[in-house]
Coordinates of C-alpha atoms in Angstrom, one line a residue:
X1 CA 0.0 0.0 0.0
X2 CA 1.5 3.4 -1.0
X3 CA 1.6 6.4 1.2
X4 CA -1.6 8.0 -0.2
X5 CA -3.5 4.8 0.1
X6 CA -2.4 4.3 3.7
X7 CA -3.3 7.9 4.6
X8 CA -6.7 7.6 3.0
X9 CA -7.5 4.4 4.9
X10 CA -6.3 5.9 8.2
X11 CA -8.4 9.0 7.8
X12 CA -11.4 6.9 6.9
X13 CA -11.1 4.8 10.1
X14 CA -10.5 8.0 12.2
X15 CA -13.6 9.7 10.8
X16 CA -15.8 6.7 11.4
X17 CA -14.5 6.3 15.0
X18 CA -15.2 9.9 15.7
X19 CA -18.8 9.5 14.4
X20 CA -19.2 6.5 16.7
X21 CA -17.6 7.8 19.8
X22 CA -18.7 11.4 19.7
X23 CA -21.4 10.8 19.8
X24 CA -32.2 2.9 -9.3
X25 CA -31.7 0.0 -10.0
X26 CA -29.0 -1.5 -12.1
X27 CA -28.4 0.4 -15.4
X28 CA -30.2 -0.6 -18.5
X29 CA -28.5 -2.4 -21.4
X30 CA -27.0 -0.4 -24.3
X31 CA -29.6 1.7 -26.2
X32 CA -30.1 1.4 -29.9
X33 CA -32.4 3.0 -32.4
X34 CA -34.3 1.2 -35.0
X35 CA -36.6 2.4 -37.8
X36 CA -40.2 3.0 -36.7
X37 CA -43.1 5.3 -37.6
X38 CA -40.9 8.2 -36.4
X39 CA -37.2 8.9 -37.1
X40 CA -34.8 6.9 -35.0
X41 CA -32.7 8.8 -32.5
X42 CA -29.7 6.6 -32.6
X43 CA -28.8 4.4 -35.5
X44 CA -26.7 1.6 -34.0
X45 CA -29.1 -1.3 -34.8
X46 CA -26.2 -3.4 -36.0
X47 CA -24.9 -3.6 -32.4
X48 CA -28.1 -5.2 -31.1
X49 CA -30.0 -8.2 -32.6
X50 CA -33.4 -7.2 -33.8
X51 CA -34.9 -10.0 -31.7
X52 CA -32.6 -11.0 -28.8
X53 CA -32.8 -14.6 -27.5
X54 CA -36.0 -15.1 -25.5
X55 CA -37.8 -12.1 -27.0
X56 CA -41.0 -12.8 -29.0
X57 CA -40.7 -9.4 -30.8
X58 CA -38.0 -7.3 -32.2
X59 CA -37.1 -3.6 -31.8
X60 CA -39.2 -2.4 -34.8
X61 CA -42.3 -4.2 -33.5
X62 CA -41.7 -2.8 -30.0
X63 CA -41.7 0.7 -31.4
X64 CA -44.8 0.0 -33.4
X65 CA -46.7 -1.2 -30.3
X66 CA -45.4 1.8 -28.3
X67 CA -46.6 4.2 -30.9
X68 CA -50.2 3.2 -30.2
X69 CA -50.0 4.1 -26.4
X70 CA -52.3 6.9 -25.4
X71 CA -49.6 8.7 -23.5
X72 CA -47.4 8.7 -26.6
X73 CA -50.2 10.2 -28.6
X74 CA -50.7 12.9 -26.1
X75 CA -47.0 13.7 -26.0
X76 CA -46.9 13.8 -29.8
X77 CA -49.8 16.3 -29.8
X78 CA -47.9 18.5 -27.5
X79 CA -44.4 18.3 -29.0
X80 CA -45.1 17.4 -32.7
X81 CA -42.6 15.0 -34.3
X82 CA -40.8 12.7 -31.9
X83 CA -37.7 10.6 -32.3
X84 CA -37.9 7.0 -31.1
X85 CA -35.2 4.6 -29.9
X86 CA -35.4 1.1 -28.4
X87 CA -33.2 -0.5 -25.8
X88 CA -33.1 -3.9 -24.2
X89 CA -34.0 -4.1 -20.5
X90 CA -34.2 -7.1 -18.2
X91 CA -36.2 -9.1 -17.7
X92 CA -37.4 -9.6 -21.4
X93 CA -38.4 -6.0 -21.9
X94 CA -38.1 -3.4 -24.6
X95 CA -37.7 0.2 -23.4
X96 CA -38.9 2.6 -26.1
X97 CA -37.9 6.2 -25.5
X98 CA -39.3 9.2 -27.3
X99 CA -37.3 12.4 -27.7
X100 CA -38.1 16.0 -28.6
X101 CA -35.1 18.3 -29.1
X102 CA -32.8 15.8 -27.5
X103 CA -34.9 15.6 -24.4
X104 CA -36.7 12.3 -23.5
X105 CA -40.3 13.2 -23.1
X106 CA -42.0 9.8 -23.0
X107 CA -41.0 6.2 -22.3
X108 CA -42.9 3.0 -22.8
X109 CA -41.9 -0.5 -21.5
X110 CA -43.0 -3.4 -23.7
X111 CA -43.2 -6.9 -22.4
X112 CA -41.1 -8.7 -25.0
X113 CA -42.8 -12.1 -24.4
X114 CA -46.5 -11.0 -24.6
X115 CA -46.0 -8.0 -26.9
X116 CA -48.0 -5.7 -24.7
X117 CA -47.4 -2.4 -23.0
X118 CA -46.3 -2.9 -19.4
X119 CA -45.8 0.7 -18.4
X120 CA -45.8 4.1 -20.0
X121 CA -44.5 7.4 -18.6
X122 CA -44.4 11.1 -19.5
X123 CA -43.2 14.3 -17.8
X124 CA -41.0 14.1 -14.7
X125 CA -41.6 10.4 -14.3
X126 CA -39.6 9.7 -17.5
X127 CA -36.3 10.8 -16.0
X128 CA -37.1 10.1 -12.3
X129 CA -37.9 6.5 -11.7
X130 CA -38.4 7.3 -8.0
X131 CA -41.4 9.4 -9.0
X132 CA -43.2 6.3 -10.4
X133 CA -44.3 4.8 -7.2
X134 CA -42.6 1.5 -7.7
X135 CA -43.2 -0.8 -4.8
X136 CA -40.1 -1.6 -2.8
X137 CA -37.9 1.3 -4.1
X138 CA -37.7 2.9 -0.7
X139 CA -38.5 1.2 2.6
X140 CA -39.7 -2.1 1.2
X141 CA -42.1 -3.9 3.6
X142 CA -42.1 -0.9 5.9
X143 CA -44.5 0.8 3.6
X144 CA -47.1 -1.9 4.2
X145 CA -50.0 -0.4 6.2
X146 CA -49.8 -3.4 8.6
X147 CA -46.3 -2.3 9.5
X148 CA -46.4 1.5 9.1
X149 CA -49.6 2.2 11.0
X150 CA -48.7 0.1 14.1
X151 CA -45.4 2.0 14.3
X152 CA -47.3 5.3 14.2
X153 CA -49.5 4.0 17.0
X154 CA -46.6 2.9 19.1
X155 CA -44.9 6.3 18.6
X156 CA -48.0 8.1 19.9
X157 CA -49.0 5.7 22.6
X158 CA -45.5 5.8 24.1
X159 CA -45.1 9.6 24.1
X160 CA -48.5 11.1 24.8
X161 CA -49.4 12.3 28.2
X162 CA -52.9 10.8 28.4
X163 CA -53.7 12.7 31.6
X164 CA -53.5 15.9 29.6
X165 CA -54.4 15.0 26.0
X166 CA -54.8 18.5 24.7
X167 CA -51.2 19.6 25.3
X168 CA -49.4 21.3 22.4
X169 CA -46.7 18.7 22.5
X170 CA -49.2 16.2 21.1
X171 CA -49.8 18.4 18.1
X172 CA -46.1 18.4 17.5
X173 CA -46.0 14.6 17.6
X174 CA -49.0 14.5 15.2
X175 CA -47.2 16.9 12.9
X176 CA -44.2 14.5 12.7
X177 CA -46.5 11.8 11.6
X178 CA -48.4 14.1 9.1
X179 CA -45.6 13.5 6.6
X180 CA -47.4 10.2 6.0
X181 CA -50.2 12.0 4.2
X182 CA -47.7 13.2 1.6
X183 CA -46.1 9.8 1.6
X184 CA -49.3 8.0 0.6
X185 CA -49.5 10.0 -2.7
X186 CA -45.7 9.5 -3.3
X187 CA -46.2 5.7 -3.1
X188 CA -49.0 6.1 -5.7
X189 CA -46.6 8.0 -8.0
X190 CA -48.6 11.2 -7.7
X191 CA -45.8 13.6 -6.9
X192 CA -47.8 16.6 -8.0
X193 CA -49.8 16.0 -4.8
X194 CA -47.2 14.5 -2.5
X195 CA -44.6 17.2 -2.9
X196 CA -46.8 20.2 -1.9
X197 CA -48.3 18.3 1.0
X198 CA -44.9 18.1 2.8
X199 CA -44.4 21.9 3.0
X200 CA -47.1 22.8 5.5
X201 CA -45.6 20.2 7.9
X202 CA -42.1 21.7 7.4
X203 CA -43.4 25.2 8.0
X204 CA -45.2 24.2 11.2
X205 CA -42.2 22.5 12.6
X206 CA -40.0 25.5 11.7
X207 CA -42.3 27.8 13.5
X208 CA -42.4 25.6 16.6
X209 CA -38.6 25.2 16.7
X210 CA -38.0 28.9 16.4
X211 CA -40.5 29.6 19.2
X212 CA -38.8 27.1 21.5
X213 CA -35.3 28.3 20.5
X214 CA -35.9 32.0 20.9
X215 CA -38.5 32.1 23.6
X216 CA -37.5 29.0 25.6
X217 CA -41.1 27.9 25.8
X218 CA -41.4 24.3 25.0
X219 CA -44.2 21.8 25.4
X220 CA -42.4 19.9 28.2
X221 CA -43.0 16.5 26.7
X222 CA -43.8 14.1 29.5
X223 CA -45.2 10.7 28.4
X224 CA -47.5 8.8 30.7
X225 CA -46.1 5.4 29.8
X226 CA -43.7 4.0 32.5
X227 CA -40.1 4.3 31.6
X228 CA -39.5 0.6 31.9
X229 CA -42.2 0.0 29.3
X230 CA -40.5 2.5 26.9
X231 CA -37.2 0.8 27.5
X232 CA -38.6 -2.6 26.7
X233 CA -40.4 -1.3 23.6
X234 CA -37.3 0.4 22.4
X235 CA -35.2 -2.8 22.7
X236 CA -37.9 -4.7 20.9
X237 CA -38.1 -2.1 18.1
X238 CA -34.3 -2.1 17.6
X239 CA -34.4 -5.9 17.1
X240 CA -37.4 -5.5 14.8
X241 CA -35.6 -2.9 12.7
X242 CA -32.4 -4.9 12.3
X243 CA -34.4 -8.1 11.5
X244 CA -36.5 -6.3 8.9
X245 CA -33.3 -4.8 7.4
X246 CA -31.7 -8.3 7.0
X247 CA -34.9 -10.0 5.8
X248 CA -36.4 -7.4 3.4
X249 CA -34.5 -4.3 2.5
X250 CA -32.5 -2.9 -0.4
X251 CA -29.6 -0.5 -0.8
X252 CA -30.6 2.6 -2.8
X253 CA -28.2 4.6 -4.9
X254 CA -27.2 6.7 -1.8
X255 CA -25.8 3.7 0.1
X256 CA -24.4 2.2 -3.1
X257 CA -22.4 5.5 -3.5
X258 CA -20.9 5.1 0.0
X259 CA -19.8 1.5 -0.7
X260 CA -18.2 2.5 -4.1
X261 CA -16.5 5.5 -2.5
X262 CA -15.1 3.4 0.3
X263 CA -13.7 0.9 -2.2
X264 CA -11.9 3.7 -4.0
X265 CA -10.5 5.1 -0.7
X266 CA -9.1 1.6 0.2
X267 CA -7.6 1.3 -3.2
X268 CA -6.1 4.7 -3.1
X269 CA -8.1 5.9 -6.1
X270 CA -9.6 9.5 -6.3
X271 CA -13.1 10.0 -5.1
X272 CA -14.2 12.6 -7.6
X273 CA -14.1 13.1 -11.3
X274 CA -15.8 12.2 -14.5
X275 CA -15.8 8.4 -14.8
X276 CA -14.7 7.9 -11.2
X277 CA -17.9 6.0 -10.4
X278 CA -19.5 3.2 -12.6
X279 CA -22.2 3.9 -15.2
X280 CA -25.0 2.6 -12.9
X281 CA -24.1 5.3 -10.3
X282 CA -22.2 7.9 -12.3
X283 CA -23.2 10.8 -10.0
X284 CA -22.4 8.9 -6.8
X285 CA -19.5 11.3 -6.1
X286 CA -21.7 14.2 -5.0
X287 CA -21.2 13.9 -1.3
X288 CA -18.4 15.1 1.0
X289 CA -15.4 12.8 1.5
X290 CA -16.3 11.9 5.1
X291 CA -19.4 10.1 3.8
X292 CA -17.1 7.7 1.9
X293 CA -14.6 7.4 4.7
X294 CA -17.4 6.3 7.1
X295 CA -18.2 3.3 4.9
X296 CA -14.6 2.1 4.8
X297 CA -14.7 -0.3 7.8
X298 CA -17.8 -1.9 6.4
X299 CA -16.4 -2.3 2.9
X300 CA -13.3 -3.9 4.4
X301 CA -15.5 -6.3 6.3
X302 CA -17.8 -7.0 3.3
X303 CA -15.8 -6.2 0.1
X304 CA -17.6 -4.7 -2.8
X305 CA -18.1 -7.2 -5.7
X306 CA -18.0 -4.5 -8.3
X307 CA -21.8 -4.7 -9.0
X308 CA -25.0 -3.4 -7.5
X309 CA -25.9 -6.6 -5.7
X310 CA -27.0 -7.1 -2.1
X311 CA -24.2 -4.8 -0.9
X312 CA -23.7 -6.2 2.6
X313 CA -21.4 -3.3 3.4
X314 CA -24.3 -0.9 2.8
X315 CA -26.6 -2.8 5.1
X316 CA -23.9 -2.9 7.8
X317 CA -23.2 0.8 7.6
X318 CA -26.8 1.8 7.7
X319 CA -27.4 -0.4 10.8
X320 CA -24.3 1.0 12.5
X321 CA -25.4 4.7 11.8
X322 CA -28.8 4.0 13.2
X323 CA -27.6 2.3 16.4
X324 CA -25.0 5.0 16.9
X325 CA -27.9 7.6 17.0
X326 CA -29.7 5.4 19.6
X327 CA -26.7 5.2 21.8
X328 CA -26.0 8.9 21.5
X329 CA -29.5 9.8 22.4
X330 CA -29.2 7.7 25.6
X331 CA -26.0 9.5 26.4
X332 CA -27.5 12.9 25.6
X333 CA -30.3 12.3 28.1
X334 CA -27.7 11.8 30.8
X335 CA -25.9 14.9 29.7
X336 CA -29.1 17.1 29.9
X337 CA -30.4 15.8 33.3
X338 CA -28.7 14.6 36.4
X339 CA -28.9 11.0 37.8
X340 CA -32.0 8.9 37.2
X341 CA -33.8 11.7 35.4
X342 CA -31.1 11.8 32.8
X343 CA -31.2 8.1 32.3
X344 CA -35.0 8.2 31.9
X345 CA -34.8 11.1 29.5
X346 CA -32.3 9.2 27.4
X347 CA -34.8 6.3 27.2
X348 CA -37.6 8.6 26.1
X349 CA -35.4 10.1 23.3
X350 CA -34.1 6.7 22.1
X351 CA -37.7 5.3 22.1
X352 CA -38.9 8.2 20.1
X353 CA -36.2 7.6 17.5
X354 CA -36.8 3.9 17.0
X355 CA -40.6 4.2 17.1
X356 CA -40.7 7.0 14.5
X357 CA -41.4 5.4 11.1
X358 CA -39.2 7.7 9.1
X359 CA -36.0 6.7 11.0
X360 CA -36.8 3.1 10.0
X361 CA -37.5 4.3 6.5
X362 CA -33.9 5.5 6.2
X363 CA -32.7 2.2 7.7
X364 CA -34.7 0.0 5.3
X365 CA -33.5 2.1 2.4
X366 CA -30.0 1.7 3.7
X367 CA -29.3 5.4 3.1
X368 CA -26.6 7.5 4.8
X369 CA -28.9 10.1 6.4
X370 CA -28.7 8.7 9.9
X371 CA -24.9 9.4 9.7
X372 CA -25.8 13.1 9.4
X373 CA -28.1 12.8 12.4
X374 CA -25.3 11.1 14.4
X375 CA -22.8 13.8 13.6
X376 CA -25.1 16.7 14.5
X377 CA -25.9 14.8 17.7
X378 CA -22.2 14.5 18.3
X379 CA -22.0 18.3 18.2
X380 CA -24.8 18.6 20.8
X381 CA -23.2 16.0 23.0
X382 CA -19.9 18.0 22.9
X383 CA -21.6 21.4 23.4
X384 CA -19.5 22.2 26.4
X385 CA -16.3 21.6 24.4
X386 CA -15.5 24.1 21.6
X387 CA -13.0 21.7 20.1
X388 CA -15.4 18.8 20.2
X389 CA -18.3 20.6 18.7
X390 CA -16.0 22.2 16.1
X391 CA -14.7 18.8 15.0
X392 CA -18.1 17.3 14.8
X393 CA -19.4 20.2 12.8
X394 CA -16.6 19.8 10.3
X395 CA -17.3 16.1 10.0
X396 CA -21.0 16.7 9.4
X397 CA -20.4 19.4 6.9
X398 CA -18.1 17.2 4.9
X399 CA -20.6 14.4 4.9
X400 CA -23.6 16.3 3.4
X401 CA -22.8 19.9 3.2
X402 CA -26.0 21.3 4.8
X403 CA -24.7 21.1 8.4
X404 CA -22.1 23.7 7.6
X405 CA -24.9 26.2 8.2
X406 CA -24.8 25.2 11.9
X407 CA -21.3 26.5 12.3
X408 CA -22.3 30.0 13.6
X409 CA -24.7 28.4 16.2
X410 CA -22.2 25.9 17.4
X411 CA -19.3 28.4 17.4
X412 CA -21.3 30.5 19.9
X413 CA -22.2 27.4 21.9
X414 CA -24.4 27.7 25.0
X415 CA -23.7 31.4 25.3
X416 CA -24.3 33.9 22.4
X417 CA -22.1 36.7 21.3
X418 CA -18.6 37.9 22.4
X419 CA -19.4 41.0 24.4
X420 CA -18.4 41.1 28.0
X421 CA -21.2 40.8 30.6
X422 CA -19.9 43.8 32.4
X423 CA -18.5 46.3 29.9
X424 CA -18.6 49.2 32.4
X425 CA -15.7 47.7 34.5
X426 CA -13.2 49.4 32.2
X427 CA -11.8 46.1 31.0
X428 CA -11.7 44.7 27.5
X429 CA -15.1 45.2 25.8
X430 CA -14.8 41.6 24.5
X431 CA -15.0 38.6 26.6
X432 CA -11.6 37.1 26.0
X433 CA -12.6 33.7 27.2
X434 CA -15.5 33.7 24.7
X435 CA -13.1 34.8 21.9
X436 CA -10.8 32.0 22.8
X437 CA -13.7 29.5 22.8
X438 CA -14.8 30.6 19.3
X439 CA -11.2 30.5 18.1
X440 CA -10.8 26.9 19.3
X441 CA -14.0 26.0 17.6
X442 CA -12.8 27.4 14.3
X443 CA -9.5 25.7 14.6
X444 CA -11.1 22.4 15.2
X445 CA -13.5 22.8 12.4
X446 CA -10.8 23.9 9.9
X447 CA -8.3 21.3 11.2
X448 CA -10.7 18.3 10.8
X449 CA -11.9 19.6 7.5
X450 CA -8.4 20.0 6.2
X451 CA -7.4 16.5 7.3
X452 CA -10.4 15.0 5.6
X453 CA -9.6 16.9 2.4
X454 CA -6.0 15.9 2.2
X455 CA -6.6 12.9 -0.2
X456 CA -8.9 15.1 -2.3
X457 CA -6.3 17.9 -2.6
X458 CA -3.7 15.3 -3.7
X459 CA -6.0 13.8 -6.4
X460 CA -8.0 15.1 -8.2
X461 CA -8.0 18.5 -6.5
X462 CA -10.6 20.8 -4.8
X463 CA -11.8 22.3 -8.1
X464 CA -12.9 18.9 -9.4
X465 CA -14.5 18.1 -6.0
X466 CA -16.4 21.4 -6.1
X467 CA -17.6 20.7 -9.6
X468 CA -18.8 17.2 -8.8
X469 CA -20.4 18.1 -5.4
X470 CA -21.6 21.7 -4.7
X471 CA -21.9 22.8 -8.3
X472 CA -23.6 19.6 -9.3
X473 CA -26.2 19.8 -6.5
X474 CA -26.8 23.5 -6.9
X475 CA -27.4 23.1 -10.6
X476 CA -29.7 20.1 -10.4
X477 CA -33.3 20.2 -11.4
X478 CA -35.8 18.1 -9.5
X479 CA -39.5 17.6 -9.4
X480 CA -39.3 16.8 -5.7
X481 CA -39.8 20.3 -4.5
X482 CA -42.4 23.0 -5.1
X483 CA -39.5 25.0 -6.6
X484 CA -38.8 22.4 -9.2
X485 CA -42.5 21.9 -10.0
X486 CA -43.2 25.6 -10.2
X487 CA -40.2 27.6 -11.6
X488 CA -42.2 30.8 -11.2
X489 CA -41.8 30.5 -7.4
X490 CA -38.0 31.1 -7.7
X491 CA -38.1 34.7 -6.4
X492 CA -39.8 33.4 -3.2
X493 CA -37.2 30.7 -2.9
X494 CA -34.4 33.2 -3.2
X495 CA -36.0 35.3 -0.5
X496 CA -36.3 32.3 1.8
X497 CA -32.7 31.4 1.2
X498 CA -31.7 34.9 2.3
X499 CA -33.8 34.6 5.4
X500 CA -32.3 31.3 6.2
X501 CA -28.8 32.7 5.8
X502 CA -29.7 35.6 8.2
X503 CA -31.2 33.1 10.7
X504 CA -28.0 30.9 10.6
X505 CA -25.9 34.0 11.4
X506 CA -28.3 35.6 13.9
X507 CA -28.3 32.5 16.2
X508 CA -24.6 33.1 16.9
X509 CA -25.7 36.3 18.8
X510 CA -29.2 35.6 20.2
X511 CA -30.8 34.6 22.3
X512 CA -28.1 35.3 24.9
X513 CA -29.4 32.9 27.5
X514 CA -29.9 29.4 26.1
X515 CA -29.9 25.9 27.4
X516 CA -28.7 22.9 25.4
X517 CA -32.3 22.1 24.6
X518 CA -32.7 25.6 23.0
X519 CA -29.5 25.2 21.0
X520 CA -30.9 21.9 19.8
X521 CA -34.1 23.6 18.8
X522 CA -32.2 26.3 16.8
X523 CA -30.0 23.7 15.1
X524 CA -33.1 21.8 14.0
X525 CA -34.8 25.0 12.9
X526 CA -31.8 25.9 10.6
X527 CA -31.9 22.4 9.0
X528 CA -35.7 22.6 8.5
X529 CA -35.3 26.1 6.9
X530 CA -32.6 24.7 4.6
X531 CA -34.8 21.9 3.5
X532 CA -37.7 24.3 2.8
X533 CA -35.4 26.1 0.2
X534 CA -33.9 22.9 -1.3
X535 CA -34.3 22.2 -4.9
X536 CA -34.6 18.5 -4.1
X537 CA -36.4 17.3 -0.9
X538 CA -37.2 13.8 0.2
X539 CA -38.5 12.0 3.3
X540 CA -35.1 10.6 4.1
X541 CA -34.0 14.1 5.1
X542 CA -36.4 14.3 8.1
X543 CA -33.9 12.5 10.3
X544 CA -31.4 15.3 9.9
X545 CA -33.4 17.6 12.2
X546 CA -35.3 14.9 14.2
X547 CA -32.9 14.5 17.1
X548 CA -32.7 18.3 17.7
X549 CA -36.5 18.5 17.5
X550 CA -37.0 15.6 20.0
X551 CA -34.6 17.3 22.4
X552 CA -36.4 20.6 21.9
X553 CA -39.7 19.0 22.9
X554 CA -38.2 18.4 26.3
X555 CA -37.9 22.2 27.1
X556 CA -40.4 22.7 30.0
X557 CA -43.4 24.9 29.6
X558 CA -43.0 28.1 31.7
X559 CA -46.4 27.5 33.2
X560 CA -45.1 24.4 35.0
X561 CA -42.7 24.6 37.9
X562 CA -39.6 22.6 37.7
X563 CA -40.3 19.2 39.1
X564 CA -38.1 17.8 41.9
X565 CA -36.5 14.4 41.5
X566 CA -39.0 12.1 43.3
X567 CA -36.5 9.4 43.9
X568 CA -36.4 5.8 42.8
X569 CA -39.6 4.6 44.5
X570 CA -42.0 6.7 42.5
X571 CA -44.2 5.0 39.9
X572 CA -45.0 8.3 38.1
X573 CA -43.0 7.8 34.9
X574 CA -43.6 11.4 33.8
X575 CA -42.0 12.8 37.0
X576 CA -39.3 10.1 37.1
X577 CA -38.2 10.9 33.6
X578 CA -37.9 14.6 34.5
X579 CA -38.6 15.3 30.8
X580 CA -40.7 18.3 31.7
X581 CA -38.3 19.6 34.3
X582 CA -35.8 22.4 33.8

């Protein structure tokens, strides 16, 4: 192993250890064009048999059948003359694509054994298979009502204070589950309905998080269920999630990218650049390098075969990220409350994570989004250490770049601003201790980021990384946002982006008095605001802000006095948890 390869592997292991301790489908076969009722797009029919083995019809007949599809007729009425091409797909399928001005505007899948139309698509569903509502693309069996709805019920039954059912905290819990309304339409392939329905929920959660973060007035979440019941339920749900992942789950392109990148790190090959990733995941190099480093231990344990197969490394990584979040929530509870109250609070937070369906949605899709949640949680766990939270912020930012917006908030830490509390004493108008704290945070963030970027600087260079990551993501077009579906809303989006930037900077200075719970609320608010302005949004991203939101729900209501620790003999789980106490 050469020096660069050794350095890359060492950095990968270090990044993954820090994350732990600190707490699609395969590509289609080659396309070819054949004569049909419209002009062919590509004339390479000599490279593909007119009737491959096992096919009852050839390419020309497939195009003739596709020409009679009603959606193709509608598309032709809208665009005029179309160009057609046919490609072989498995199993025994002809994919007939229609183009207008070099843009694919319709697609028909023909069953090559029965000579019938299997599927036909127009609009955004041509380019975006995830918009078609294919069963099992995301979440697999988790989407079944007999799995999803019981999880929702367990989430509510475990966290609701049934003695006071009309508390605002319960509306917050219901809002978290309200993403399911949008999700129903997504599973039907009706993204024109599903996408807009997600935004009222995001707006509500943003408003609540800002209220808690700036006013310090939370719902004081205090479940009625005994803590021991929640602990048993959490343990059962962890086992259920892992078993379901092993028995029935798939690795989407996001997890596949992590495995490919880890393989390249181990082999000392560059992470970024045209052709760095295979054709079936050619844009897999759009994440930060820490994302790929985090997959290295799992790729070493379960080496990549070179194909999009079961990807055991992707499963193992997703399970590790998920369990890391559970462990960190347990630890954070102890950090926020003393003694038994902290232990019980950790159980409540961990239960909420494993019972919430969308955390399992990430796990059963074997995506990398729980890694983002773990790294943001790491910054909250290390809130009292400027070096610790600076390092965790750097790792999170170089995994998926959105957490970089949290840098001003975490730079300030539990106290905002740099001004001295007593400027009339004649001393330095700046609090030198605070200045040093911010400097240490900045040094840690820059140092960790620089170390993670060393292999990238060596090959292929930061310019190529920028082009393949930030530039690629900023320039993408997606129907999975209201901005992508309605380009006329772009001025509103720009205004919201400016407001989000102002918010991200403002929280470094106010509010001046803030508990860790309020910092968590502000961190979650910034991530929600970023998602509101994103060109591409998906349900997997909910877990980015979920831990901060759950912690924010523990901020006590000012109308309730702080509860005293009742001691180990009480059976009142709400008081024992101390979740509503300050």
